[in-house]
CSV table of C-alpha atoms in Angstrom, one decimal:
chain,number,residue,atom,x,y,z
A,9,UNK,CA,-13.7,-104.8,-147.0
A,10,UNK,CA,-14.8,-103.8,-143.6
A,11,UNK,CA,-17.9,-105.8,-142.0
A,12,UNK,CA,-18.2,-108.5,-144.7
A,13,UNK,CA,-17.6,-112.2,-145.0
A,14,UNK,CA,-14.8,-113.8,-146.6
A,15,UNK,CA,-15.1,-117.3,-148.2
A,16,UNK,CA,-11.4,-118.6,-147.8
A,17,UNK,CA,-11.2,-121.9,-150.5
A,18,UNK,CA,-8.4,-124.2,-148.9
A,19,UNK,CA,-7.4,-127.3,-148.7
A,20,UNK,CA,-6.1,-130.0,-146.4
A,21,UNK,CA,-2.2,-128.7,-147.3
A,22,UNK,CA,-3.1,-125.0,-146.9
A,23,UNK,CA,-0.5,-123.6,-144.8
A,24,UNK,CA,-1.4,-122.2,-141.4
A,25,UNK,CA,0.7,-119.7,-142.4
A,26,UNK,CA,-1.2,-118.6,-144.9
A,27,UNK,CA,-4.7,-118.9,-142.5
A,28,UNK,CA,-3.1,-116.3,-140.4
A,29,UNK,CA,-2.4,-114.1,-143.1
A,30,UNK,CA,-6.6,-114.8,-143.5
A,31,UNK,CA,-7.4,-114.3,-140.0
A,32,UNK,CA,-5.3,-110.9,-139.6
A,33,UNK,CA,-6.7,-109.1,-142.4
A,34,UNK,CA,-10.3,-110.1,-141.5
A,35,UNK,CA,-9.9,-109.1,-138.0
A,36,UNK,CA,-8.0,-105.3,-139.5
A,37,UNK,CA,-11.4,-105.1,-141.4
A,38,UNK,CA,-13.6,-106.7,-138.5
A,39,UNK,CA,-14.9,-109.2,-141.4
A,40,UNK,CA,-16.2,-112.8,-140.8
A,41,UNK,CA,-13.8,-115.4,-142.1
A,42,UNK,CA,-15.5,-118.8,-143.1
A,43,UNK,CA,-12.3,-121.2,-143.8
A,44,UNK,CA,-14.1,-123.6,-146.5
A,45,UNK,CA,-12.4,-126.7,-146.3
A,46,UNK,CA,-12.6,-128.8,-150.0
A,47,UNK,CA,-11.2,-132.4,-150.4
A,48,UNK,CA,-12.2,-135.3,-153.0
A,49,UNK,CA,-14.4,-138.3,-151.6
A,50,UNK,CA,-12.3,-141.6,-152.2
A,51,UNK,CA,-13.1,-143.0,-155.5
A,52,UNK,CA,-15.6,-146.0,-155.6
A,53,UNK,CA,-14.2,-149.2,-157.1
A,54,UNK,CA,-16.8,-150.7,-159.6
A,55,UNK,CA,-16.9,-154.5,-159.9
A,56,UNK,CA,-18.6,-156.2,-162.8
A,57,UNK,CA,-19.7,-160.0,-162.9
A,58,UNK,CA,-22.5,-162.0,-163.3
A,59,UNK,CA,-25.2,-161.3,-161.6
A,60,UNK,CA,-29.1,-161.3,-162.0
A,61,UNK,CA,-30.8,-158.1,-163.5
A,62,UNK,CA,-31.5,-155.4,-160.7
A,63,UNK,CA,-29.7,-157.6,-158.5
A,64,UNK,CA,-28.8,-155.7,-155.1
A,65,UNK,CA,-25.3,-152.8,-155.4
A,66,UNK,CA,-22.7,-154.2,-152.6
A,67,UNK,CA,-20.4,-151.1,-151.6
A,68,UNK,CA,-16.8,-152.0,-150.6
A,69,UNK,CA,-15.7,-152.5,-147.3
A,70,UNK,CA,-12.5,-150.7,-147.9
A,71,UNK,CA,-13.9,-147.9,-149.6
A,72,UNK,CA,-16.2,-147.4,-146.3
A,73,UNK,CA,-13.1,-147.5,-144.6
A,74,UNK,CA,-11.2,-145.1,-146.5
A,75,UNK,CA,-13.9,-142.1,-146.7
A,76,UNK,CA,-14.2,-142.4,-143.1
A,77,UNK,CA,-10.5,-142.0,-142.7
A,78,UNK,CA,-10.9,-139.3,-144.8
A,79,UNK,CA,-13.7,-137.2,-142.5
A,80,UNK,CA,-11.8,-138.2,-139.9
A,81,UNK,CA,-8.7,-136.5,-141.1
A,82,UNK,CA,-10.6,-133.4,-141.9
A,83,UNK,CA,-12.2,-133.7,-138.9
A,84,UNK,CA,-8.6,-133.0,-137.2
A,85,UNK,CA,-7.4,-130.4,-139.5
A,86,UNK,CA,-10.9,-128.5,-138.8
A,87,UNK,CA,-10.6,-128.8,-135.0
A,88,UNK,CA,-6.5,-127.3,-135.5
A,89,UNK,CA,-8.0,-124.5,-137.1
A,90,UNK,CA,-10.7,-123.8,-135.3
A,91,UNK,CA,-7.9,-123.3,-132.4
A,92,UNK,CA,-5.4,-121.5,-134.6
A,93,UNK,CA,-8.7,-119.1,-135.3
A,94,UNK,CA,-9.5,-118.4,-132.1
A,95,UNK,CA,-5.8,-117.7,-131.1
A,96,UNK,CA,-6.4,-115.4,-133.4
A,97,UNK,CA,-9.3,-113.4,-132.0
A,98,UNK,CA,-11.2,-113.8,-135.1
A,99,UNK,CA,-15.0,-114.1,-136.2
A,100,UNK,CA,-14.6,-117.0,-137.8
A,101,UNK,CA,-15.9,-120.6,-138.6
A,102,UNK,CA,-14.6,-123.5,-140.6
A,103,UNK,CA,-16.7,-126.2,-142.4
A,104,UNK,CA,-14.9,-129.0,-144.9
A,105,UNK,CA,-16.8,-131.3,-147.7
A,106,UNK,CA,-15.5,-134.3,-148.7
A,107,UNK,CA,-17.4,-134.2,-152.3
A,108,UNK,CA,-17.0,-135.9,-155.6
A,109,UNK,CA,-15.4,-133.3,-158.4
A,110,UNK,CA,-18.8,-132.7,-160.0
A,111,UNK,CA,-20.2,-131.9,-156.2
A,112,UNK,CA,-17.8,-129.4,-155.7
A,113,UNK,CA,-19.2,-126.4,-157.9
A,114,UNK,CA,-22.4,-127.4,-156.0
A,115,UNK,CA,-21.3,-127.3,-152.6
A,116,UNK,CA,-18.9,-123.8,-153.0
A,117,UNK,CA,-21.3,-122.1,-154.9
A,118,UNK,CA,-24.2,-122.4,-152.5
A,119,UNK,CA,-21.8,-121.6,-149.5
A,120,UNK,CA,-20.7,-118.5,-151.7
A,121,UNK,CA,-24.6,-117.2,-151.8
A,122,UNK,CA,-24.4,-115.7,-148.5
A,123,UNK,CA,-20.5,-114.8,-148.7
A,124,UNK,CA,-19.1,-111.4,-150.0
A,125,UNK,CA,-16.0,-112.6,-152.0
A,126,UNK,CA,-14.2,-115.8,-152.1
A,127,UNK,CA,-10.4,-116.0,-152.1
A,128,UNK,CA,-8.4,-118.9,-153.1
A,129,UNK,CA,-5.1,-120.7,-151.5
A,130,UNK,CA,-2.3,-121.6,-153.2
A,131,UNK,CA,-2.6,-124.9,-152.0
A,132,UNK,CA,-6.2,-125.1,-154.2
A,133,UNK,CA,-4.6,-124.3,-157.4
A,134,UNK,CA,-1.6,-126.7,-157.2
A,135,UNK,CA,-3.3,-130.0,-155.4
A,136,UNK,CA,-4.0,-132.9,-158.2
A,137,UNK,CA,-7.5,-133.8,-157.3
A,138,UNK,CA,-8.8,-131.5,-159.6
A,139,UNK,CA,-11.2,-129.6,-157.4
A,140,UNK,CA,-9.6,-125.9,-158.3
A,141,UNK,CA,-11.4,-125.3,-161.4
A,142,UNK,CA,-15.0,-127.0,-160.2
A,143,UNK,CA,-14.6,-124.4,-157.4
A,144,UNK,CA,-13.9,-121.6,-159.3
A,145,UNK,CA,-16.7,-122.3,-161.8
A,146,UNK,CA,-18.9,-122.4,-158.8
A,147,UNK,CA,-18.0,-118.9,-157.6
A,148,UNK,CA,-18.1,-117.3,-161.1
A,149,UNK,CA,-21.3,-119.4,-162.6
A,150,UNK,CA,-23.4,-119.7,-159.6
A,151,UNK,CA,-23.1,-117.3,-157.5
A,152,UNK,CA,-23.1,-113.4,-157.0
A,153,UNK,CA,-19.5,-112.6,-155.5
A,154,UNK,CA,-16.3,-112.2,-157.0
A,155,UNK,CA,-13.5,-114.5,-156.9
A,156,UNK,CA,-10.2,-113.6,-155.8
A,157,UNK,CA,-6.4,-115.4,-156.9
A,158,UNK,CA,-3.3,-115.1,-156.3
A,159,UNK,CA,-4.4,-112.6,-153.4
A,160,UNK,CA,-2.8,-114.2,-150.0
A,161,UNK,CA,-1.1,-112.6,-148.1
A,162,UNK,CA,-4.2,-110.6,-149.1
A,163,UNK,CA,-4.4,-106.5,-148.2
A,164,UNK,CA,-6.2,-103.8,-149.4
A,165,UNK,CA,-4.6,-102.8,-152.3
A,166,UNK,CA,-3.6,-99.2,-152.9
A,167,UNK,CA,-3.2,-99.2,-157.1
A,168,UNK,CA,-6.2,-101.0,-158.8
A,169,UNK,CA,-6.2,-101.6,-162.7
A,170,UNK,CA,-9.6,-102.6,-164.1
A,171,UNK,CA,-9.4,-104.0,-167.3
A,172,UNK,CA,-12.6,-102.6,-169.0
A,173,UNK,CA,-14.3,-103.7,-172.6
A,174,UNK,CA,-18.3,-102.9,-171.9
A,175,UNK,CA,-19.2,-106.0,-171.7
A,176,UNK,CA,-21.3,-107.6,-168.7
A,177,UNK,CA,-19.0,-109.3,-166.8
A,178,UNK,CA,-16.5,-106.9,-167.0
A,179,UNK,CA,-19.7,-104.3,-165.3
A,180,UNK,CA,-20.1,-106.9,-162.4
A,181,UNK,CA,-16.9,-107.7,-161.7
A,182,UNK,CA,-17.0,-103.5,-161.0
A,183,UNK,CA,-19.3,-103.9,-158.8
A,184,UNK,CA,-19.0,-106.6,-156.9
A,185,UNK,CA,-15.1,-104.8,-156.5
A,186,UNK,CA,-16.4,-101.5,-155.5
A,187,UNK,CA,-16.0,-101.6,-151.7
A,188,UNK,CA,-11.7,-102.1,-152.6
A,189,UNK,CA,-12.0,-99.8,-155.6
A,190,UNK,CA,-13.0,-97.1,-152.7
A,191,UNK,CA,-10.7,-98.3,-150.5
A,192,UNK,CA,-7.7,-97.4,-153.1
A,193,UNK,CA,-5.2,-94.4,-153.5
A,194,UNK,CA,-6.2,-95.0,-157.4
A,195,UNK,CA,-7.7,-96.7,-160.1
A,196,UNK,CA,-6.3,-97.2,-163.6
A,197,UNK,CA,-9.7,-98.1,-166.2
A,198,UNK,CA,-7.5,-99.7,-169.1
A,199,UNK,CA,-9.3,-100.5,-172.3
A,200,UNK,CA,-7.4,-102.7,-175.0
A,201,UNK,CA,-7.9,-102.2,-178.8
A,202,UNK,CA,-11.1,-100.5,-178.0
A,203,UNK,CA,-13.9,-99.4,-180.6
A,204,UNK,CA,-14.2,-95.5,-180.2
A,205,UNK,CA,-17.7,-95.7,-181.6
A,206,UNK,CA,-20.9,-94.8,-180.0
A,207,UNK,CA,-22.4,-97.8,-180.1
A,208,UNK,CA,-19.0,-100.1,-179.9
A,209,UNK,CA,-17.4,-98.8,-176.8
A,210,UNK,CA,-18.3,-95.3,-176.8
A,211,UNK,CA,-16.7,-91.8,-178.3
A,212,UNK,CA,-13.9,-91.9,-175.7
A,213,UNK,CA,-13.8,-95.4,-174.2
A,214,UNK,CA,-13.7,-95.5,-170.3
A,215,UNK,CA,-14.8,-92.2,-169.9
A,216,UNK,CA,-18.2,-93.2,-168.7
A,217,UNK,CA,-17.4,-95.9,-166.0
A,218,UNK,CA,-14.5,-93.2,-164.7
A,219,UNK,CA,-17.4,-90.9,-164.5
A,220,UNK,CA,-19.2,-93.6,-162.4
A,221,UNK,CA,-16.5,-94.1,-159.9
A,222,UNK,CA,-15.3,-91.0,-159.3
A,223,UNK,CA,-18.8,-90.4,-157.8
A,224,UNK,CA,-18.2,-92.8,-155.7
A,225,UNK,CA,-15.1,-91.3,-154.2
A,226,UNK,CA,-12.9,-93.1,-156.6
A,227,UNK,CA,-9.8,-91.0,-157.7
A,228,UNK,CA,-9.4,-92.7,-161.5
A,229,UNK,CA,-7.9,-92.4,-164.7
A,230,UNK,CA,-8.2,-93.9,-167.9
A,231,UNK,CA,-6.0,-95.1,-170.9
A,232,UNK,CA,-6.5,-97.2,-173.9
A,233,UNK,CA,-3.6,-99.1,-175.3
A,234,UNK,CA,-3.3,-100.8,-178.3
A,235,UNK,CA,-2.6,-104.5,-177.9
A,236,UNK,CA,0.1,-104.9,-180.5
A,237,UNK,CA,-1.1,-108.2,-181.4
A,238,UNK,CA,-0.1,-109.2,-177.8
A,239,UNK,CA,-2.6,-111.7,-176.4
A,240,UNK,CA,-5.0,-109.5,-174.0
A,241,UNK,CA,-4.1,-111.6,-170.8
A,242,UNK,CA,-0.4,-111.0,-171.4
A,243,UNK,CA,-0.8,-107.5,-172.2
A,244,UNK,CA,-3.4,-106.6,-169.2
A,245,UNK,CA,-0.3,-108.6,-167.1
A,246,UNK,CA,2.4,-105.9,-168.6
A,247,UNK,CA,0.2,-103.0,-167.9
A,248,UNK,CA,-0.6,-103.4,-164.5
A,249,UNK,CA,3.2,-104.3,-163.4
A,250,UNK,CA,4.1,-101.0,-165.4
A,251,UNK,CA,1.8,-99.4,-163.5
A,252,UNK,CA,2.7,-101.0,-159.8
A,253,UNK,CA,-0.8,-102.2,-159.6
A,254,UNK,CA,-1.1,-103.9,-156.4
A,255,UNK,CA,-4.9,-105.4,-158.4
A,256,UNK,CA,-6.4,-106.5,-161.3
A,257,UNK,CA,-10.6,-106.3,-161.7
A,258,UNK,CA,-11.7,-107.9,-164.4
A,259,UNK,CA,-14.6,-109.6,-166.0
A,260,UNK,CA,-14.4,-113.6,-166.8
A,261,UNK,CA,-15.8,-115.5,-169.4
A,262,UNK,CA,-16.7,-113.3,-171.8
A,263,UNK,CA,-16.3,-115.6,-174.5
A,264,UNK,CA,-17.7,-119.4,-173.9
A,265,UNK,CA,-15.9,-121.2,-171.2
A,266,UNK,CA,-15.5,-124.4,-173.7
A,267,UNK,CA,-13.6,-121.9,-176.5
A,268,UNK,CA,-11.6,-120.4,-173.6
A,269,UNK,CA,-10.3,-124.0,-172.6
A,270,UNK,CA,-9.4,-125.2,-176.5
A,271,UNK,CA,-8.2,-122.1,-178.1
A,272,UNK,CA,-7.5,-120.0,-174.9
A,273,UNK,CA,-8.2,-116.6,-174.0
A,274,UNK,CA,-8.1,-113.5,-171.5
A,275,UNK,CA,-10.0,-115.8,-168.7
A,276,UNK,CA,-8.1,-119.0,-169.2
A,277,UNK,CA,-4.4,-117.0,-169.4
A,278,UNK,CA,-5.4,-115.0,-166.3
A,279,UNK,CA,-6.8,-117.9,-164.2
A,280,UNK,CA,-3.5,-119.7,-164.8
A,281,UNK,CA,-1.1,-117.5,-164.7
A,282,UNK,CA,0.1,-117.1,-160.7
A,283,UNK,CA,2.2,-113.4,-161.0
A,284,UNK,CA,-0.3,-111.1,-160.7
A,285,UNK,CA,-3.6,-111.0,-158.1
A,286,UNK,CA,-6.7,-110.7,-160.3
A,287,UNK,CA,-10.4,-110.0,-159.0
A,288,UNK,CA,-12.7,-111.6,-161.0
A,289,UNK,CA,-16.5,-112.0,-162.1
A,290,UNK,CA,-18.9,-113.5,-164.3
């Protein structure tokens, strides 16, 4: 991903070991690294009592208290990393919000406009404020990048499997993935229980986005398996370890996000699952 610039989601518990990991590969690749610090705002209490209509709001002291405790805390943990980065001899630059949950989509997808790809920590998918999934709804729903997880310590991977069904995301993920799709040794287009059909997935499904890549330098083959009745997520999961796939590219959200959640799905089973590293789009 030479000469672009990396939107690293963390959090206040994100290791510095895992920033390093960051800050090398950006510098190997002489990208820009923007650490993009998220953490929830203190709740507001709410007190109700008598009172005359459109009376005046009194905020809490204490609350004032704690959110400024709060910045002040990210305040340190910026100015750490901001040293740790320029140990590191990285173009670099780290910003933190202190945001309610619903603010949080806001705030990382307008960041992500003028990023490449985003990358997620660990740390954002286990802490319990609930911000992982507001910032990954952000990335894939409002803006034009991919998303990255389980991808630190991240490298450029050598084996790529892109899980393809002709479907629009599944397209842009492609092509928002096509700078480490060229990058790779190879690339394994996998289609599951596909429609060999013209106007389904066409006569010999694959064939046409192998066709694609390979003009782009891409050294590619194609297989379509049969799911078995195996849920697609599971099943994409199996193929790429049997393959050694250090990737997957896939679309997300093919189906509606509120389905996904209740009944699950390919999305939902590979935004959960923590194995395998997955690039996805919307």
């Amino acid at each position: 991903m030479k000469n672009r610039t990396l939107l690293f989601l963390m959090t206040e518990d994100t290791a510095d070991a895992e920033v390093h990991q960051m800050a090398e590969y950006a510098v190997s690749e002489n990208a820009h690294l923007v650490c993009f610090l998220l953490s929830r705002i203190p709740t507001q209490p709410m007190n109700a009592h008598g009172a005359f209509p459109y009376g005046g709001y009194e905020i809490s002291d204490h609350w004032v208290e704690e959110v400024n405790s709060a910045r002040d805390r990210l305040k340190v943990r910026q100015d750490a990393l901001e040293a740790l980065l320029q140990y590191e001899g990285v173009s670099a630059e780290v910003q933190f919000v202190l945001s309610s949950q619903p603010d949080v989509r806001v705030v990382v997808a307008r960041r992500a406009l003028v990023c490449d790809v985003a990358i997620a920590s660990k740390s954002l998918r286990v802490a319990e404020d609930g911000l992982f999934r507001p910032a990954l709804y952000g990335v894939l729903f409002d803006a034009p990048v991919g998303l990255m997880l389980n991808a630190t310590p991240i490298a450029n991977p050598k084996r790529i499997f892109v899980a393809w069904d002709t479907e629009l995301p599944a397209a842009r993920a492609i092509h928002a993935a096509l700078p480490l799709l060229k990058q790779a040794d190879e690339v394994i287009v996998g289609s599951f229980d596909p429609v060999a059909q013209e106007y389904e997935d066409g006569e010999n499904p694959g064939s046409d986005l192998a066709k694609w890549l390979s003009h782009h330098g891409c050294k590619v083959t194609v297989n379509q398996y049969p799911s078995g009745g195996e849920i697609i997520g599971a099943a994409i999961q199996r193929r790429a370890a049997e393959i050694g796939a250090d990737l997957v590219v896939m679309g997300a959200y093919g189906k509606s996000r509120l389905r996904e959640l209740v009944f699950g799905g390919t999305t939902h089973h590979m935004i959960i699952q923590t194995e395998t590293p997955v690039f996805m789009a919307h």
